[in-house]
Amino acid sequence: MKVARLIVILIMLCSASQAQLVINEIPRGMYYERTARVRKFKDMKNMRDVFHYDGLLMGRNRIMGSFSNNFGRIWVPEAGGYKARFRSQMGYFLRFRFFEEYSINLTLYQDLNKKAALPWSPHVNYSIGRYQWRPNKFNYGYENYQPNRFDHNATDWKTKFLQGYYFISYSHLLPDSLRKYTQIDSTSMLKFTYFVRYSIFYAGNQNENLGGTWMNSKPVFGFNVRYIIGRNYYVEFNPLVHLNKRTQMPWDGDFTYGVGYFDYRSFRVSASYANYGPNRWPWNRQDVLPHGFFEGNFRLAFNWVW
């Protein structure tokens, strides 16, 4: 009996010392394990709740997206000058999470005001990478926000792919000892994200393709400060440092900023404003048309989860 007990203790100790791989996945459960169906739309979290069906990846948080309208003022070249027009553009975002927090992301755009559709307005943007919302985590991947358009030939798509950038980022919150000084309610949060971006190629003034080496490529360092004031209201500021000044084009900003209300839950509406244009510090020259508040992007979005 003593030998048997000793064997049992050794097995328990060996089992406790094994390494574990922690994956952020939701355990699979059957829909009808719930005590009752979700009948009120405001309580529904995904299409699984809508259709009362446990199949086709419903309710797994693997497929999600949004419908949005993007609105803002732009300057269109007309009759030897520039005329102010107002852009109205629909955005259809789709995210497929294929493992842990790794996902493929695609956004299609539809111009509602054709007179405000410019050649550098994209028809599609895409990215692939790890997007982890939790603090103290690294994110990395590839993103392409170039003016990808369906009316360009295949060669141009290849060029635009090389003009996309690879990135790595890291985020963290304030220490608990300092967080209490920034809190308005339990949802208040101050988050810092640091990132590095690197593009192999970039577009010059005449849209010529330059780059290919470190000296001629486009490395950018930046950090984002986002303060969630409370109840999903936030403000953010994002300074950028172009490590190679030679490749900073007139439309590459020194900083970006934004404000809004964001509700990540499904079947909720979010409203935001973001200015990603060629904002310049006062001591730097502005080489393009004046870019102010109204040239930013006003966005109204409806989120959904499959």
GROMACS .gro file of C-alpha atoms in nm, residues 2-302:
model
  301
    2LYS     CA    1   0.285   0.239   0.079
    3VAL     CA    2   0.439   0.174  -0.262
    4ALA     CA    3   0.105   0.237  -0.433
    5ARG     CA    4   0.060   0.567  -0.247
    6LEU     CA    5   0.412   0.673  -0.340
    7ILE     CA    6   0.343   0.601  -0.707
    8VAL     CA    7   0.021   0.805  -0.696
    9ILE     CA    8   0.200   1.104  -0.535
   10LEU     CA    9   0.479   1.094  -0.794
   11ILE     CA   10   0.227   1.086  -1.080
   12MET     CA   11   0.045   1.388  -0.933
   13LEU     CA   12   0.368   1.585  -0.894
   14CYS     CA   13   0.480   1.507  -1.249
   15SER     CA   14   0.139   1.605  -1.387
   16ALA     CA   15   0.145   1.938  -1.200
   17SER     CA   16   0.487   2.026  -1.338
   18GLN     CA   17   0.395   1.986  -1.707
   19ALA     CA   18   0.403   2.302  -1.923
   20GLN     CA   19   0.071   2.435  -2.047
   21LEU     CA   20  -0.012   2.612  -2.373
   22VAL     CA   21  -0.281   2.872  -2.305
   23ILE     CA   22  -0.490   2.961  -2.610
   24ASN     CA   23  -0.750   3.236  -2.597
   25GLU     CA   24  -1.036   3.036  -2.743
   26ILE     CA   25  -1.397   3.021  -2.628
   27PRO     CA   26  -1.500   2.668  -2.524
   28ARG     CA   27  -1.756   2.528  -2.763
   29GLY     CA   28  -2.103   2.484  -2.623
   30MET     CA   29  -2.436   2.388  -2.772
   31TYR     CA   30  -2.692   2.664  -2.816
   32TYR     CA   31  -2.970   2.468  -2.652
   33GLU     CA   32  -2.767   2.423  -2.335
   34ARG     CA   33  -2.902   2.762  -2.237
   35THR     CA   34  -3.205   2.778  -2.016
   36ALA     CA   35  -3.403   2.989  -2.265
   37ARG     CA   36  -3.372   3.141  -2.609
   38VAL     CA   37  -3.261   3.500  -2.647
   39ARG     CA   38  -3.567   3.674  -2.788
   40LYS     CA   39  -3.499   4.046  -2.739
   41PHE     CA   40  -3.276   4.198  -3.007
   42LYS     CA   41  -3.097   4.421  -2.757
   43ASP     CA   42  -2.981   4.108  -2.570
   44MET     CA   43  -2.853   3.924  -2.879
   45LYS     CA   44  -2.475   3.891  -2.903
   46ASN     CA   45  -2.440   3.724  -3.245
   47MET     CA   46  -2.623   3.554  -3.531
   48ARG     CA   47  -2.645   3.240  -3.320
   49ASP     CA   48  -2.888   3.426  -3.095
   50VAL     CA   49  -3.077   3.564  -3.395
   51PHE     CA   50  -3.137   3.235  -3.575
   52HIS     CA   51  -3.134   3.004  -3.268
   53TYR     CA   52  -2.899   2.777  -3.458
   54ASP     CA   53  -2.572   2.619  -3.351
   55GLY     CA   54  -2.385   2.566  -3.677
   56LEU     CA   55  -2.191   2.731  -3.960
   57LEU     CA   56  -1.951   2.884  -3.702
   58MET     CA   57  -2.231   3.095  -3.555
   59GLY     CA   58  -2.158   3.230  -3.210
   60ARG     CA   59  -1.789   3.143  -3.227
   61ASN     CA   60  -1.662   3.503  -3.264
   62ARG     CA   61  -1.461   3.389  -3.566
   63ILE     CA   62  -1.644   3.602  -3.821
   64MET     CA   63  -1.737   3.962  -3.748
   65GLY     CA   64  -1.752   4.297  -3.918
   66SER     CA   65  -1.936   4.623  -3.960
   67PHE     CA   66  -2.125   4.845  -4.202
   68SER     CA   67  -2.019   5.207  -4.188
   69ASN     CA   68  -2.060   5.541  -4.358
   70ASN     CA   69  -1.753   5.765  -4.387
   71PHE     CA   70  -1.806   6.136  -4.440
   72GLY     CA   71  -1.568   6.430  -4.477
   73ARG     CA   72  -1.460   6.725  -4.684
   74ILE     CA   73  -1.207   6.685  -4.966
   75TRP     CA   74  -1.059   6.921  -5.224
   76VAL     CA   75  -1.116   6.817  -5.586
   77PRO     CA   76  -0.912   6.968  -5.872
   78GLU     CA   77  -1.151   7.155  -6.102
   79ALA     CA   78  -1.101   7.425  -6.369
   80GLY     CA   79  -0.739   7.492  -6.280
   81GLY     CA   80  -0.815   7.517  -5.909
   82TYR     CA   81  -0.966   7.320  -5.623
   83LYS     CA   82  -1.326   7.289  -5.515
   84ALA     CA   83  -1.453   7.162  -5.181
   85ARG     CA   84  -1.675   6.856  -5.203
   86PHE     CA   85  -1.807   6.624  -4.940
   87ARG     CA   86  -1.724   6.257  -4.957
   88SER     CA   87  -1.981   5.996  -4.860
   89GLN     CA   88  -1.844   5.645  -4.868
   90MET     CA   89  -1.982   5.313  -4.745
   91GLY     CA   90  -1.739   5.073  -4.581
   92TYR     CA   91  -1.798   4.698  -4.550
   93PHE     CA   92  -1.554   4.544  -4.303
   94LEU     CA   93  -1.505   4.168  -4.260
   95ARG     CA   94  -1.275   3.994  -4.009
   96PHE     CA   95  -1.208   3.621  -4.008
   97ARG     CA   96  -1.021   3.498  -3.701
   98PHE     CA   97  -0.861   3.170  -3.800
   99PHE     CA   98  -0.659   3.097  -3.482
  100GLU     CA   99  -0.636   3.258  -3.139
  101GLU     CA  100  -0.617   3.633  -3.219
  102TYR     CA  101  -0.475   3.586  -3.571
  103SER     CA  102  -0.710   3.716  -3.838
  104ILE     CA  103  -0.754   3.815  -4.201
  105ASN     CA  104  -0.924   4.153  -4.242
  106LEU     CA  105  -1.086   4.303  -4.551
  107THR     CA  106  -1.265   4.634  -4.607
  108LEU     CA  107  -1.453   4.717  -4.928
  109TYR     CA  108  -1.552   5.077  -5.006
  110GLN     CA  109  -1.838   5.216  -5.213
  111ASP     CA  110  -1.846   5.584  -5.312
  112LEU     CA  111  -2.196   5.729  -5.285
  113ASN     CA  112  -2.091   6.072  -5.415
  114LYS     CA  113  -1.914   6.001  -5.743
  115LYS     CA  114  -1.806   6.365  -5.782
  116ALA     CA  115  -1.598   6.330  -5.465
  117ALA     CA  116  -1.435   6.001  -5.571
  118LEU     CA  117  -1.063   6.064  -5.625
  119PRO     CA  118  -0.804   5.839  -5.796
  120TRP     CA  119  -0.627   5.784  -5.463
  121SER     CA  120  -0.947   5.677  -5.283
  122PRO     CA  121  -0.926   5.301  -5.218
  123HIS     CA  122  -1.175   5.038  -5.329
  124VAL     CA  123  -1.031   4.783  -5.087
  125ASN     CA  124  -0.788   4.761  -4.793
  126TYR     CA  125  -0.664   4.440  -4.635
  127SER     CA  126  -0.442   4.306  -4.358
  128ILE     CA  127  -0.334   3.986  -4.188
  129GLY     CA  128  -0.176   3.949  -3.846
  130ARG     CA  129  -0.222   3.911  -3.476
  131TYR     CA  130  -0.456   4.169  -3.323
  132GLN     CA  131  -0.467   4.118  -2.948
  133TRP     CA  132  -0.675   4.376  -2.759
  134ARG     CA  133  -0.543   4.269  -2.418
  135PRO     CA  134  -0.262   4.481  -2.267
  136ASN     CA  135   0.098   4.363  -2.231
  137LYS     CA  136   0.079   4.174  -2.559
  138PHE     CA  137   0.267   4.196  -2.889
  139ASN     CA  138   0.085   4.237  -3.219
  140TYR     CA  139   0.242   4.196  -3.561
  141GLY     CA  140   0.151   4.143  -3.924
  142TYR     CA  141   0.106   4.309  -4.260
  143GLU     CA  142  -0.135   4.593  -4.346
  144ASN     CA  143  -0.217   4.758  -4.677
  145TYR     CA  144  -0.405   5.089  -4.676
  146GLN     CA  145  -0.285   5.194  -5.022
  147PRO     CA  146  -0.532   5.323  -5.285
  148ASN     CA  147  -0.606   4.973  -5.413
  149ARG     CA  148  -0.859   5.007  -5.693
  150PHE     CA  149  -1.038   4.759  -5.916
  151ASP     CA  150  -0.991   4.978  -6.224
  152HIS     CA  151  -0.610   4.928  -6.216
  153ASN     CA  152  -0.426   4.642  -6.381
  154ALA     CA  153  -0.258   4.345  -6.213
  155THR     CA  154   0.087   4.507  -6.223
  156ASP     CA  155  -0.041   4.797  -6.014
  157TRP     CA  156  -0.184   4.554  -5.755
  158LYS     CA  157   0.157   4.397  -5.720
  159THR     CA  158   0.315   4.738  -5.671
  160LYS     CA  159   0.054   4.839  -5.415
  161PHE     CA  160   0.123   4.515  -5.224
  162LEU     CA  161   0.492   4.607  -5.195
  163GLN     CA  162   0.390   4.953  -5.071
  164GLY     CA  163   0.204   4.802  -4.776
  165TYR     CA  164   0.387   4.783  -4.445
  166TYR     CA  165   0.491   4.522  -4.192
  167PHE     CA  166   0.439   4.619  -3.831
  168ILE     CA  167   0.500   4.512  -3.475
  169SER     CA  168   0.342   4.679  -3.172
  170TYR     CA  169   0.319   4.647  -2.796
  171SER     CA  170   0.060   4.797  -2.561
  172HIS     CA  171   0.023   4.843  -2.187
  173LEU     CA  172  -0.189   5.025  -1.930
  174LEU     CA  173  -0.093   5.251  -1.643
  175PRO     CA  174   0.017   5.074  -1.323
  176ASP     CA  175  -0.266   5.024  -1.077
  177SER     CA  176  -0.101   5.274  -0.841
  178LEU     CA  177  -0.146   5.550  -1.103
  179ARG     CA  178  -0.463   5.432  -1.274
  180LYS     CA  179  -0.682   5.554  -0.989
  181TYR     CA  180  -0.585   5.913  -1.071
  182THR     CA  181  -0.725   5.884  -1.426
  183GLN     CA  182  -1.047   5.700  -1.346
  184ILE     CA  183  -1.386   5.861  -1.379
  185ASP     CA  184  -1.570   5.529  -1.355
  186SER     CA  185  -1.481   5.158  -1.366
  187THR     CA  186  -1.442   5.164  -1.747
  188SER     CA  187  -1.188   5.449  -1.756
  189MET     CA  188  -0.854   5.344  -1.898
  190LEU     CA  189  -0.534   5.500  -2.032
  191LYS     CA  190  -0.363   5.276  -2.287
  192PHE     CA  191  -0.023   5.320  -2.455
  193THR     CA  192   0.074   5.141  -2.777
  194TYR     CA  193   0.419   5.159  -2.937
  195PHE     CA  194   0.477   5.041  -3.292
  196VAL     CA  195   0.724   5.022  -3.579
  197ARG     CA  196   0.620   5.007  -3.945
  198TYR     CA  197   0.836   4.920  -4.243
  199SER     CA  198   0.751   4.947  -4.613
  200ILE     CA  199   0.980   4.801  -4.877
  201PHE     CA  200   0.860   5.042  -5.144
  202TYR     CA  201   0.688   5.377  -5.140
  203ALA     CA  202   0.525   5.609  -5.394
  204GLY     CA  203   0.708   5.931  -5.482
  205ASN     CA  204   0.571   6.260  -5.606
  206GLN     CA  205   0.528   6.127  -5.960
  207ASN     CA  206   0.405   5.790  -5.825
  208GLU     CA  207   0.740   5.639  -5.922
  209ASN     CA  208   0.840   5.336  -5.722
  210LEU     CA  209   1.144   5.393  -5.509
  211GLY     CA  210   1.292   5.191  -5.230
  212GLY     CA  211   1.419   4.838  -5.193
  213THR     CA  212   1.695   4.908  -4.938
  214TRP     CA  213   1.685   5.039  -4.584
  215MET     CA  214   1.808   5.382  -4.692
  216ASN     CA  215   1.540   5.411  -4.960
  217SER     CA  216   1.253   5.237  -4.781
  218LYS     CA  217   0.994   5.376  -4.541
  219PRO     CA  218   1.052   5.299  -4.171
  220VAL     CA  219   0.817   5.473  -3.927
  221PHE     CA  220   0.807   5.469  -3.548
  222GLY     CA  221   0.511   5.591  -3.345
  223PHE     CA  222   0.304   5.553  -3.035
  224ASN     CA  223  -0.063   5.587  -2.961
  225VAL     CA  224  -0.218   5.724  -2.643
  226ARG     CA  225  -0.585   5.637  -2.601
  227TYR     CA  226  -0.783   5.755  -2.301
  228ILE     CA  227  -1.117   5.584  -2.252
  229ILE     CA  228  -1.296   5.852  -2.055
  230GLY     CA  229  -1.577   5.622  -1.952
  231ARG     CA  230  -1.863   5.421  -2.098
  232ASN     CA  231  -1.683   5.370  -2.432
  233TYR     CA  232  -1.610   5.740  -2.497
  234TYR     CA  233  -1.248   5.798  -2.590
  235VAL     CA  234  -0.990   6.043  -2.720
  236GLU     CA  235  -0.657   5.947  -2.878
  237PHE     CA  236  -0.337   6.103  -3.008
  238ASN     CA  237  -0.073   5.942  -3.226
  239PRO     CA  238   0.267   6.111  -3.291
  240LEU     CA  239   0.473   5.965  -3.576
  241VAL     CA  240   0.847   5.972  -3.637
  242HIS     CA  241   0.964   5.911  -3.994
  243LEU     CA  242   1.307   5.758  -3.944
  244ASN     CA  243   1.401   5.825  -4.305
  245LYS     CA  244   1.307   6.187  -4.381
  246ARG     CA  245   1.385   6.129  -4.748
  247THR     CA  246   1.083   5.902  -4.781
  248GLN     CA  247   0.832   6.116  -4.591
  249MET     CA  248   0.594   6.229  -4.863
  250PRO     CA  249   0.383   6.549  -4.844
  251TRP     CA  250   0.077   6.341  -4.752
  252ASP     CA  251   0.255   6.160  -4.465
  253GLY     CA  252   0.148   6.325  -4.142
  254ASP     CA  253   0.352   6.405  -3.832
  255PHE     CA  254   0.062   6.302  -3.609
  256THR     CA  255  -0.298   6.181  -3.610
  257TYR     CA  256  -0.581   6.222  -3.361
  258GLY     CA  257  -0.935   6.106  -3.298
  259VAL     CA  258  -1.235   6.103  -3.069
  260GLY     CA  259  -1.550   5.897  -3.052
  261TYR     CA  260  -1.784   5.647  -2.897
  262PHE     CA  261  -1.709   5.280  -2.963
  263ASP     CA  262  -1.924   4.983  -2.862
  264TYR     CA  263  -1.748   4.660  -2.956
  265ARG     CA  264  -2.061   4.449  -2.894
  266SER     CA  265  -2.264   4.310  -3.180
  267PHE     CA  266  -2.566   4.495  -3.317
  268ARG     CA  267  -2.449   4.821  -3.163
  269VAL     CA  268  -2.378   5.157  -3.325
  270SER     CA  269  -2.045   5.339  -3.292
  271ALA     CA  270  -1.962   5.696  -3.392
  272SER     CA  271  -1.611   5.834  -3.430
  273TYR     CA  272  -1.394   6.101  -3.582
  274ALA     CA  273  -1.036   6.041  -3.697
  275ASN     CA  274  -0.789   6.267  -3.873
  276TYR     CA  275  -0.522   6.060  -4.050
  277GLY     CA  276  -0.426   6.327  -4.303
  278PRO     CA  277  -0.104   6.524  -4.356
  279ASN     CA  278  -0.109   6.698  -4.019
  280ARG     CA  279   0.213   6.891  -3.963
  281TRP     CA  280   0.384   7.029  -3.657
  282PRO     CA  281   0.397   7.413  -3.667
  283TRP     CA  282   0.772   7.408  -3.744
  284ASN     CA  283   0.733   7.173  -4.045
  285ARG     CA  284   0.627   7.292  -4.389
  286GLN     CA  285   0.284   7.195  -4.523
  287ASP     CA  286   0.336   7.086  -4.885
  288VAL     CA  287  -0.025   7.002  -4.972
  289LEU     CA  288  -0.357   7.179  -4.946
  290PRO     CA  289  -0.440   7.302  -4.596
  291HIS     CA  290  -0.562   7.006  -4.396
  292GLY     CA  291  -0.789   7.088  -4.108
  293PHE     CA  292  -1.056   6.939  -3.887
  294PHE     CA  293  -1.322   6.901  -4.156
  295GLU     CA  294  -1.083   6.706  -4.380
  296GLY     CA  295  -1.089   6.427  -4.124
  297ASN     CA  296  -1.315   6.123  -4.138
  298PHE     CA  297  -1.653   6.120  -3.962
  299ARG     CA  298  -1.770   5.760  -3.925
  300LEU     CA  299  -2.096   5.597  -3.820
  301ALA     CA  300  -2.074   5.216  -3.793
  302PHE     CA  301  -2.302   4.923  -3.714
   0.00000   0.00000   0.00000
